[in-house]
Amino acid sequence: YRVSVISPKMRGFNAARERLEEIDIYRYPLPIDAQGKLGFVAEFAWCFLMTAWLSLVVQIGGRGFDVLHVCNPPEIYWPLAWFWRAFGRRFIFDHHDLSPEMFAAKFERPATAAEGGALFKALLFLERMTFKAAQIVITTNESHKRIAVARGGKRPEQVFIVRSGPDLARFKVFDRDPKWRKGKRFQLVYLGEICKQDGVDHLVRAVKILRDELKRDDLHCVFVGGGPHQQAIAKYAVEIGVDEICTFTGRVSDEDLCRILSSADLGVDPDPKNEWSDQSTMNKVIEYMFFGLPVLAYDLKETRVSAGDAGLFVTANDERALASGIAALLDDPERRARMGEIGRKRVREALAWDYSVP
């Protein structure tokens, strides 16, 4: 088979046309930086038009295609799916995320059709139409599969779970580098794109509680990743006076990422509990486990599935519980070592990408 990819341009990936590893890549400009609701509508419309145009370019001027494989968010490509299905193409929907629930989490709305408002209902409609157009659905976990069947109307045999997992070839464990702990005894780490719904502000406040209320001056927290909310969170750390014990790296190279995670003592996932997070698989959790880091997280269903006994799960959305859980693990090196070994083994024997490929 031959593969062509259509994608927006991003920082460091600006070539309109490129071939990498025998994959043809077609990129379009993304002039809209969506912030509010109308911004997202404009961005979605632009992405649809550019993707539709480039699908014609691939078919007529490129390699052509037999299968259109589309991931979300957003679920805007179902008209394109029906168009190409009319010409005998097959459509696979790669169900990465729960767009209606993610919208509700981002804009702090109820995650129900009755209370979520017009945009929530519109997202449910787009999701339903995408499921309807798809001949096959690939999804990330059992929670997502239940939605594809119950809300999307797919038959169970049309839905395949392909878990997201780390590619072991991408990661390497390095010796600990003390520079990341800034002279402190312990290093905490957060990994991931920093968006409003990710709850990174919970961790910033937990760090303040650890220092001011639990009287701990022995830790430093490294926040790895960019994202639309990263600068606001870094500013927030300054506002509440914890910037001296927090480092915000922005996006880093794979090597720097591995060096930071190899040097940490504990990986934290502060995603607050809601309908989106409770049903989502968080890649950061599995990546912490690869490096033998115990995981501290709020008590979320799919996070429990991923981490198992490699995780300590505290009362959801309670920053003091988050801080107390961090303190408890830092004070128990034997438990941290045991949890880390469980996680390391679980990734290599069950959760790595190699097990998802078949």
mmCIF file of C-alpha atoms in Angstrom:
data_model
loop_
_atom_site.group_PDB
_atom_site.id
_atom_site.type_symbol
_atom_site.label_atom_id
_atom_site.label_comp_id
_atom_site.label_asym_id
_atom_site.label_seq_id
_atom_site.Cartn_x
_atom_site.Cartn_y
_atom_site.Cartn_z
ATOM 1 C CA TYR A 1 0.000 0.000 0.000
ATOM 2 C CA ARG A 2 0.978 3.622 -0.482
ATOM 3 C CA VAL A 3 0.147 6.427 1.922
ATOM 4 C CA SER A 4 -0.584 10.129 1.443
ATOM 5 C CA VAL A 5 -1.218 12.445 4.410
ATOM 6 C CA ILE A 6 -3.107 15.753 4.513
ATOM 7 C CA SER A 7 -2.248 17.987 7.458
ATOM 8 C CA PRO A 8 -2.151 21.633 8.536
ATOM 9 C CA LYS A 9 1.237 23.333 8.670
ATOM 10 C CA MET A 10 2.717 23.579 12.148
ATOM 11 C CA ARG A 11 5.872 25.070 13.638
ATOM 12 C CA GLY A 12 8.832 23.206 12.163
ATOM 13 C CA PHE A 13 6.650 21.478 9.555
ATOM 14 C CA ASN A 14 6.011 24.178 6.984
ATOM 15 C CA ALA A 15 6.674 22.457 3.667
ATOM 16 C CA ALA A 16 3.545 22.410 1.511
ATOM 17 C CA ARG A 17 4.696 19.202 -0.165
ATOM 18 C CA GLU A 18 7.142 16.643 1.232
ATOM 19 C CA ARG A 19 7.950 12.938 1.082
ATOM 20 C CA LEU A 20 9.123 11.298 4.317
ATOM 21 C CA GLU A 21 9.729 7.551 4.678
ATOM 22 C CA GLU A 22 7.887 6.952 1.389
ATOM 23 C CA ILE A 23 4.825 8.858 2.673
ATOM 24 C CA ASP A 24 3.590 11.789 0.596
ATOM 25 C CA ILE A 25 2.642 14.738 2.830
ATOM 26 C CA TYR A 26 0.405 17.603 1.717
ATOM 27 C CA ARG A 27 0.190 20.535 4.128
ATOM 28 C CA TYR A 28 -2.061 23.582 4.101
ATOM 29 C CA PRO A 29 -1.635 26.886 5.989
ATOM 30 C CA LEU A 30 -3.617 27.417 9.182
ATOM 31 C CA PRO A 31 -4.085 31.198 9.466
ATOM 32 C CA ILE A 32 -6.734 30.956 12.208
ATOM 33 C CA ASP A 33 -5.657 30.506 15.835
ATOM 34 C CA ALA A 34 -8.980 29.448 17.318
ATOM 35 C CA GLN A 35 -9.676 30.714 20.828
ATOM 36 C CA GLY A 36 -13.400 31.345 21.265
ATOM 37 C CA LYS A 37 -16.373 29.416 19.889
ATOM 38 C CA LEU A 38 -16.624 31.416 16.662
ATOM 39 C CA GLY A 39 -12.905 30.960 16.147
ATOM 40 C CA PHE A 40 -13.323 27.185 16.246
ATOM 41 C CA VAL A 41 -16.173 27.351 13.719
ATOM 42 C CA ALA A 42 -13.988 29.398 11.358
ATOM 43 C CA GLU A 43 -11.035 27.042 11.824
ATOM 44 C CA PHE A 44 -13.179 23.961 11.164
ATOM 45 C CA ALA A 45 -14.601 25.481 7.953
ATOM 46 C CA TRP A 46 -11.117 26.388 6.720
ATOM 47 C CA CYS A 47 -9.723 22.916 7.504
ATOM 48 C CA PHE A 48 -12.613 21.239 5.714
ATOM 49 C CA LEU A 49 -12.189 23.305 2.543
ATOM 50 C CA MET A 50 -8.412 22.840 2.432
ATOM 51 C CA THR A 51 -8.639 19.106 3.120
ATOM 52 C CA ALA A 52 -11.334 18.647 0.452
ATOM 53 C CA TRP A 53 -9.160 20.487 -2.077
ATOM 54 C CA LEU A 54 -6.035 18.494 -1.223
ATOM 55 C CA SER A 55 -7.941 15.199 -1.398
ATOM 56 C CA LEU A 56 -8.662 16.094 -5.034
ATOM 57 C CA VAL A 57 -4.975 16.934 -5.523
ATOM 58 C CA VAL A 58 -3.951 13.553 -4.088
ATOM 59 C CA GLN A 59 -6.467 11.691 -6.257
ATOM 60 C CA ILE A 60 -5.862 13.529 -9.534
ATOM 61 C CA GLY A 61 -2.263 14.703 -9.308
ATOM 62 C CA GLY A 62 -0.792 12.343 -6.739
ATOM 63 C CA ARG A 63 -0.817 8.660 -5.936
ATOM 64 C CA GLY A 64 -4.593 8.438 -5.648
ATOM 65 C CA PHE A 65 -6.254 6.490 -2.846
ATOM 66 C CA ASP A 66 -8.664 3.643 -2.109
ATOM 67 C CA VAL A 67 -9.258 4.336 1.596
ATOM 68 C CA LEU A 68 -9.923 7.671 3.283
ATOM 69 C CA HIS A 69 -8.759 7.445 6.908
ATOM 70 C CA VAL A 70 -9.810 10.461 9.006
ATOM 71 C CA CYS A 71 -9.208 11.175 12.666
ATOM 72 C CA ASN A 72 -10.938 13.609 14.994
ATOM 73 C CA PRO A 73 -11.355 16.182 16.469
ATOM 74 C CA PRO A 74 -13.206 17.709 14.738
ATOM 75 C CA GLU A 75 -15.831 15.493 13.082
ATOM 76 C CA ILE A 76 -16.306 17.698 10.022
ATOM 77 C CA TYR A 77 -15.223 15.413 7.195
ATOM 78 C CA TRP A 78 -18.299 13.216 6.806
ATOM 79 C CA PRO A 79 -19.567 15.104 3.694
ATOM 80 C CA LEU A 80 -16.151 14.438 2.132
ATOM 81 C CA ALA A 81 -16.512 10.785 3.139
ATOM 82 C CA TRP A 82 -19.850 10.462 1.359
ATOM 83 C CA PHE A 83 -18.429 12.226 -1.700
ATOM 84 C CA TRP A 84 -15.551 9.770 -2.027
ATOM 85 C CA ARG A 85 -17.716 6.791 -1.120
ATOM 86 C CA ALA A 86 -19.788 7.645 -4.214
ATOM 87 C CA PHE A 87 -16.606 6.960 -6.214
ATOM 88 C CA GLY A 88 -16.006 3.602 -4.533
ATOM 89 C CA ARG A 89 -13.615 4.726 -1.798
ATOM 90 C CA ARG A 90 -13.821 3.268 1.710
ATOM 91 C CA PHE A 91 -14.037 5.427 4.832
ATOM 92 C CA ILE A 92 -12.388 4.660 8.170
ATOM 93 C CA PHE A 93 -13.125 6.927 11.139
ATOM 94 C CA ASP A 94 -10.224 7.024 13.608
ATOM 95 C CA HIS A 95 -12.041 8.008 16.806
ATOM 96 C CA HIS A 96 -9.304 9.735 18.798
ATOM 97 C CA ASP A 97 -11.315 11.894 21.150
ATOM 98 C CA LEU A 98 -14.776 12.681 22.518
ATOM 99 C CA SER A 99 -15.384 16.049 20.886
ATOM 100 C CA PRO A 100 -18.713 16.909 22.600
ATOM 101 C CA GLU A 101 -17.335 16.053 26.046
ATOM 102 C CA MET A 102 -14.055 17.849 25.333
ATOM 103 C CA PHE A 103 -16.000 20.985 24.327
ATOM 104 C CA ALA A 104 -18.002 20.764 27.572
ATOM 105 C CA ALA A 105 -14.790 20.428 29.608
ATOM 106 C CA LYS A 106 -13.025 23.281 27.784
ATOM 107 C CA PHE A 107 -15.934 25.715 28.122
ATOM 108 C CA GLU A 108 -17.217 24.396 31.474
ATOM 109 C CA ARG A 109 -20.620 23.345 30.172
ATOM 110 C CA PRO A 110 -22.786 20.371 31.181
ATOM 111 C CA ALA A 111 -22.003 17.331 29.036
ATOM 112 C CA THR A 112 -25.621 16.542 28.183
ATOM 113 C CA ALA A 113 -27.732 17.294 25.124
ATOM 114 C CA ALA A 114 -30.406 18.880 27.324
ATOM 115 C CA GLU A 115 -28.068 21.321 29.091
ATOM 116 C CA GLY A 116 -24.961 21.585 26.916
ATOM 117 C CA GLY A 117 -26.332 24.232 24.573
ATOM 118 C CA ALA A 118 -26.527 24.605 20.803
ATOM 119 C CA LEU A 119 -22.830 23.992 20.114
ATOM 120 C CA PHE A 120 -22.798 20.833 22.216
ATOM 121 C CA LYS A 121 -25.794 19.560 20.233
ATOM 122 C CA ALA A 122 -24.046 20.512 16.992
ATOM 123 C CA LEU A 123 -20.993 18.481 17.995
ATOM 124 C CA LEU A 124 -23.192 15.502 18.814
ATOM 125 C CA PHE A 125 -24.733 15.840 15.346
ATOM 126 C CA LEU A 126 -21.332 15.977 13.633
ATOM 127 C CA GLU A 127 -20.166 12.955 15.609
ATOM 128 C CA ARG A 128 -23.310 10.997 14.729
ATOM 129 C CA MET A 129 -22.983 11.814 11.026
ATOM 130 C CA THR A 130 -19.320 10.784 11.027
ATOM 131 C CA PHE A 131 -20.116 7.442 12.633
ATOM 132 C CA LYS A 132 -22.900 6.963 10.084
ATOM 133 C CA ALA A 133 -20.533 7.590 7.149
ATOM 134 C CA ALA A 134 -17.829 5.258 8.491
ATOM 135 C CA GLN A 135 -17.650 1.668 7.338
ATOM 136 C CA ILE A 136 -15.045 0.895 10.003
ATOM 137 C CA VAL A 137 -14.270 2.690 13.278
ATOM 138 C CA ILE A 138 -10.931 2.561 15.062
ATOM 139 C CA THR A 139 -11.112 3.805 18.644
ATOM 140 C CA THR A 140 -8.806 4.043 21.638
ATOM 141 C CA ASN A 141 -10.425 2.193 24.546
ATOM 142 C CA GLU A 142 -13.528 0.381 25.785
ATOM 143 C CA SER A 143 -15.199 3.620 26.915
ATOM 144 C CA HIS A 144 -14.900 5.076 23.417
ATOM 145 C CA LYS A 145 -16.143 1.839 21.869
ATOM 146 C CA ARG A 146 -19.278 1.959 24.041
ATOM 147 C CA ILE A 147 -19.976 5.465 22.705
ATOM 148 C CA ALA A 148 -19.400 4.370 19.106
ATOM 149 C CA VAL A 149 -21.990 1.614 19.601
ATOM 150 C CA ALA A 150 -24.534 3.387 21.831
ATOM 151 C CA ARG A 151 -24.314 6.934 20.487
ATOM 152 C CA GLY A 152 -22.892 6.272 17.049
ATOM 153 C CA GLY A 153 -25.098 3.353 16.126
ATOM 154 C CA LYS A 154 -22.220 1.140 15.001
ATOM 155 C CA ARG A 155 -22.303 -2.631 15.395
ATOM 156 C CA PRO A 156 -19.656 -3.928 17.838
ATOM 157 C CA GLU A 157 -17.930 -5.862 15.051
ATOM 158 C CA GLN A 158 -17.455 -2.597 13.118
ATOM 159 C CA VAL A 159 -15.447 -1.034 15.956
ATOM 160 C CA PHE A 160 -11.824 -1.973 16.610
ATOM 161 C CA ILE A 161 -9.924 -0.864 19.716
ATOM 162 C CA VAL A 162 -6.366 0.214 18.926
ATOM 163 C CA ARG A 163 -4.812 1.582 22.110
ATOM 164 C CA SER A 164 -2.404 4.468 21.889
ATOM 165 C CA GLY A 165 0.950 3.386 23.246
ATOM 166 C CA PRO A 166 4.590 4.477 23.166
ATOM 167 C CA ASP A 167 6.849 3.363 20.346
ATOM 168 C CA LEU A 168 9.711 1.818 22.315
ATOM 169 C CA ALA A 169 12.156 2.720 19.556
ATOM 170 C CA ARG A 170 11.445 6.411 20.178
ATOM 171 C CA PHE A 171 12.376 6.371 23.864
ATOM 172 C CA LYS A 172 15.669 5.858 25.654
ATOM 173 C CA VAL A 173 16.389 5.844 29.381
ATOM 174 C CA PHE A 174 19.318 8.077 30.349
ATOM 175 C CA ASP A 175 21.255 8.530 33.569
ATOM 176 C CA ARG A 176 19.699 11.027 35.962
ATOM 177 C CA ASP A 177 20.609 14.633 35.254
ATOM 178 C CA PRO A 178 20.515 16.745 38.448
ATOM 179 C CA LYS A 179 20.114 20.013 36.543
ATOM 180 C CA TRP A 180 16.378 19.408 36.170
ATOM 181 C CA ARG A 181 15.756 19.334 39.924
ATOM 182 C CA LYS A 182 17.397 22.754 40.431
ATOM 183 C CA GLY A 183 19.195 21.731 43.609
ATOM 184 C CA LYS A 184 16.137 20.075 45.154
ATOM 185 C CA ARG A 185 15.932 16.479 46.357
ATOM 186 C CA PHE A 186 12.892 15.501 44.259
ATOM 187 C CA GLN A 187 11.715 16.247 40.736
ATOM 188 C CA LEU A 188 8.061 16.096 39.707
ATOM 189 C CA VAL A 189 7.134 16.084 36.034
ATOM 190 C CA TYR A 190 4.079 16.925 33.951
ATOM 191 C CA LEU A 191 4.132 15.948 30.285
ATOM 192 C CA GLY A 192 1.721 17.007 27.565
ATOM 193 C CA GLU A 193 0.104 19.779 25.608
ATOM 194 C CA ILE A 194 -1.172 22.355 28.070
ATOM 195 C CA CYS A 195 -4.775 23.137 27.199
ATOM 196 C CA LYS A 196 -7.425 24.668 29.419
ATOM 197 C CA GLN A 197 -9.165 21.348 30.050
ATOM 198 C CA ASP A 198 -5.975 19.534 31.123
ATOM 199 C CA GLY A 199 -6.061 20.787 34.717
ATOM 200 C CA VAL A 200 -2.426 21.896 34.843
ATOM 201 C CA ASP A 201 -3.490 24.752 37.118
ATOM 202 C CA HIS A 202 -4.453 22.056 39.659
ATOM 203 C CA LEU A 203 -0.840 20.887 39.752
ATOM 204 C CA VAL A 204 0.482 24.443 40.070
ATOM 205 C CA ARG A 205 -1.787 24.970 43.100
ATOM 206 C CA ALA A 206 -0.802 21.572 44.510
ATOM 207 C CA VAL A 207 2.860 22.644 44.336
ATOM 208 C CA LYS A 208 1.960 25.770 46.311
ATOM 209 C CA ILE A 209 0.144 23.641 48.909
ATOM 210 C CA LEU A 210 3.168 21.351 49.179
ATOM 211 C CA ARG A 211 5.449 24.306 49.858
ATOM 212 C CA ASP A 212 3.241 26.599 51.953
ATOM 213 C CA GLU A 213 0.989 24.199 53.874
ATOM 214 C CA LEU A 214 2.954 20.944 53.961
ATOM 215 C CA LYS A 215 6.210 22.883 54.454
ATOM 216 C CA ARG A 216 8.126 21.055 51.750
ATOM 217 C CA ASP A 217 11.061 22.861 50.201
ATOM 218 C CA ASP A 218 12.607 19.724 48.720
ATOM 219 C CA LEU A 219 10.967 19.531 45.272
ATOM 220 C CA HIS A 220 10.959 21.093 41.836
ATOM 221 C CA CYS A 221 8.275 20.571 39.183
ATOM 222 C CA VAL A 222 9.065 20.456 35.457
ATOM 223 C CA PHE A 223 6.204 21.081 32.998
ATOM 224 C CA VAL A 224 7.098 19.649 29.593
ATOM 225 C CA GLY A 225 5.033 20.666 26.578
ATOM 226 C CA GLY A 226 3.576 23.603 24.706
ATOM 227 C CA GLY A 227 -0.058 24.175 23.903
ATOM 228 C CA PRO A 228 -2.477 27.111 23.757
ATOM 229 C CA HIS A 229 -2.689 27.501 27.552
ATOM 230 C CA GLN A 230 1.005 27.068 28.362
ATOM 231 C CA GLN A 231 1.904 30.758 28.624
ATOM 232 C CA ALA A 232 -1.152 31.452 30.781
ATOM 233 C CA ILE A 233 -0.182 28.640 33.168
ATOM 234 C CA ALA A 234 3.426 29.854 33.376
ATOM 235 C CA LYS A 235 2.113 33.350 34.170
ATOM 236 C CA TYR A 236 -0.234 31.863 36.775
ATOM 237 C CA ALA A 237 2.737 30.196 38.507
ATOM 238 C CA VAL A 238 4.339 33.645 38.782
ATOM 239 C CA GLU A 239 1.109 35.178 40.103
ATOM 240 C CA ILE A 240 0.774 32.689 42.959
ATOM 241 C CA GLY A 241 4.487 32.783 43.743
ATOM 242 C CA VAL A 242 5.691 29.289 42.797
ATOM 243 C CA ASP A 243 7.623 30.090 39.623
ATOM 244 C CA GLU A 244 10.955 29.509 41.391
ATOM 245 C CA ILE A 245 10.064 25.839 41.930
ATOM 246 C CA CYS A 246 8.492 25.345 38.488
ATOM 247 C CA THR A 247 10.169 25.055 35.096
ATOM 248 C CA PHE A 248 8.139 25.370 31.889
ATOM 249 C CA THR A 249 10.158 23.927 29.018
ATOM 250 C CA GLY A 250 7.740 24.385 26.120
ATOM 251 C CA ARG A 251 8.062 21.774 23.379
ATOM 252 C CA VAL A 252 11.350 19.857 23.532
ATOM 253 C CA SER A 253 13.209 17.354 21.384
ATOM 254 C CA ASP A 254 12.697 13.635 21.918
ATOM 255 C CA GLU A 255 16.132 13.402 23.511
ATOM 256 C CA ASP A 256 15.461 16.206 25.998
ATOM 257 C CA LEU A 257 12.070 14.666 26.780
ATOM 258 C CA CYS A 258 13.754 11.350 27.572
ATOM 259 C CA ARG A 259 16.416 13.023 29.692
ATOM 260 C CA ILE A 260 13.807 14.916 31.731
ATOM 261 C CA LEU A 261 11.653 11.836 32.327
ATOM 262 C CA SER A 262 14.750 9.741 33.140
ATOM 263 C CA SER A 263 15.635 12.268 35.860
ATOM 264 C CA ALA A 264 12.198 12.528 37.515
ATOM 265 C CA ASP A 265 10.898 10.828 40.660
ATOM 266 C CA LEU A 266 7.164 11.049 39.993
ATOM 267 C CA GLY A 267 4.871 11.656 37.021
ATOM 268 C CA VAL A 268 1.689 13.645 37.678
ATOM 269 C CA ASP A 269 -1.516 13.678 35.623
ATOM 270 C CA PRO A 270 -3.747 16.446 37.034
ATOM 271 C CA ASP A 271 -6.658 16.019 34.587
ATOM 272 C CA PRO A 272 -9.784 16.868 36.621
ATOM 273 C CA LYS A 273 -12.630 14.380 36.485
ATOM 274 C CA ASN A 274 -15.371 15.078 33.974
ATOM 275 C CA GLU A 275 -17.180 13.168 31.230
ATOM 276 C CA TRP A 276 -14.273 13.752 28.839
ATOM 277 C CA SER A 277 -11.306 12.882 31.046
ATOM 278 C CA ASP A 278 -12.939 9.924 32.793
ATOM 279 C CA GLN A 279 -13.363 8.144 29.443
ATOM 280 C CA SER A 280 -10.069 9.156 27.818
ATOM 281 C CA THR A 281 -6.732 7.364 27.661
ATOM 282 C CA MET A 282 -3.971 9.791 28.604
ATOM 283 C CA ASN A 283 -0.743 9.063 26.718
ATOM 284 C CA LYS A 284 1.340 10.830 29.336
ATOM 285 C CA VAL A 285 0.475 8.145 31.888
ATOM 286 C CA ILE A 286 1.886 5.343 29.727
ATOM 287 C CA GLU A 287 4.966 7.394 28.883
ATOM 288 C CA TYR A 288 5.637 7.989 32.596
ATOM 289 C CA MET A 289 5.418 4.234 33.104
ATOM 290 C CA PHE A 290 7.979 3.509 30.368
ATOM 291 C CA PHE A 291 10.532 5.467 32.398
ATOM 292 C CA GLY A 292 9.633 3.635 35.612
ATOM 293 C CA LEU A 293 7.877 6.626 37.161
ATOM 294 C CA PRO A 294 5.054 6.007 39.617
ATOM 295 C CA VAL A 295 1.926 7.838 38.482
ATOM 296 C CA LEU A 296 -0.085 10.210 40.689
ATOM 297 C CA ALA A 297 -3.501 11.115 39.265
ATOM 298 C CA TYR A 298 -7.074 11.898 40.102
ATOM 299 C CA ASP A 299 -9.264 8.810 40.203
ATOM 300 C CA LEU A 300 -10.330 8.444 36.551
ATOM 301 C CA LYS A 301 -11.710 5.245 35.032
ATOM 302 C CA GLU A 302 -9.479 4.948 31.970
ATOM 303 C CA THR A 303 -6.402 6.194 33.847
ATOM 304 C CA ARG A 304 -6.899 3.274 36.222
ATOM 305 C CA VAL A 305 -7.128 0.937 33.230
ATOM 306 C CA SER A 306 -3.830 2.272 31.859
ATOM 307 C CA ALA A 307 -1.774 2.521 35.034
ATOM 308 C CA GLY A 308 -3.194 -0.213 37.238
ATOM 309 C CA ASP A 309 -0.936 -0.767 40.256
ATOM 310 C CA ALA A 310 1.624 1.675 38.851
ATOM 311 C CA GLY A 311 -0.690 4.511 39.887
ATOM 312 C CA LEU A 312 -1.876 6.175 43.070
ATOM 313 C CA PHE A 313 -5.340 7.645 42.518
ATOM 314 C CA VAL A 314 -6.601 10.390 44.793
ATOM 315 C CA THR A 315 -9.966 12.077 45.295
ATOM 316 C CA ALA A 316 -10.929 13.710 42.022
ATOM 317 C CA ASN A 317 -10.646 17.490 41.659
ATOM 318 C CA ASP A 318 -9.220 17.915 45.176
ATOM 319 C CA GLU A 319 -5.908 19.783 44.967
ATOM 320 C CA ARG A 320 -5.065 19.048 48.589
ATOM 321 C CA ALA A 321 -5.542 15.357 47.909
ATOM 322 C CA LEU A 322 -3.225 15.773 44.909
ATOM 323 C CA ALA A 323 -0.601 17.468 47.098
ATOM 324 C CA SER A 324 -0.976 14.895 49.882
ATOM 325 C CA GLY A 325 -0.617 12.042 47.388
ATOM 326 C CA ILE A 326 2.567 13.562 45.987
ATOM 327 C CA ALA A 327 3.971 13.972 49.502
ATOM 328 C CA ALA A 328 3.072 10.393 50.451
ATOM 329 C CA LEU A 329 4.874 8.944 47.435
ATOM 330 C CA LEU A 330 7.929 11.144 47.824
ATOM 331 C CA ASP A 331 8.232 9.954 51.427
ATOM 332 C CA ASP A 332 7.982 6.253 50.488
ATOM 333 C CA PRO A 333 10.890 5.312 48.193
ATOM 334 C CA GLU A 334 10.132 1.584 48.413
ATOM 335 C CA ARG A 335 6.566 2.125 47.194
ATOM 336 C CA ARG A 336 7.778 4.380 44.398
ATOM 337 C CA ALA A 337 10.280 1.747 43.300
ATOM 338 C CA ARG A 338 7.640 -0.988 43.385
ATOM 339 C CA MET A 339 5.108 1.075 41.420
ATOM 340 C CA GLY A 340 7.766 2.127 38.933
ATOM 341 C CA GLU A 341 8.777 -1.459 38.250
ATOM 342 C CA ILE A 342 5.149 -2.510 37.771
ATOM 343 C CA GLY A 343 4.662 0.312 35.254
ATOM 344 C CA ARG A 344 7.908 -0.390 33.416
ATOM 345 C CA LYS A 345 7.000 -4.054 33.035
ATOM 346 C CA ARG A 346 3.383 -3.325 32.037
ATOM 347 C CA VAL A 347 4.430 -1.018 29.193
ATOM 348 C CA ARG A 348 6.966 -3.472 27.813
ATOM 349 C CA GLU A 349 4.687 -6.524 28.105
ATOM 350 C CA ALA A 350 1.226 -5.113 27.328
ATOM 351 C CA LEU A 351 0.901 -1.414 26.449
ATOM 352 C CA ALA A 352 3.694 -0.628 23.970
ATOM 353 C CA TRP A 353 2.727 0.297 20.426
ATOM 354 C CA ASP A 354 4.024 -3.068 19.173
ATOM 355 C CA TYR A 355 1.014 -4.731 20.843
ATOM 356 C CA SER A 356 -1.434 -2.385 19.098
ATOM 357 C CA VAL A 357 -0.074 -2.922 15.583
ATOM 358 C CA PRO A 358 -1.748 -6.357 15.016
#
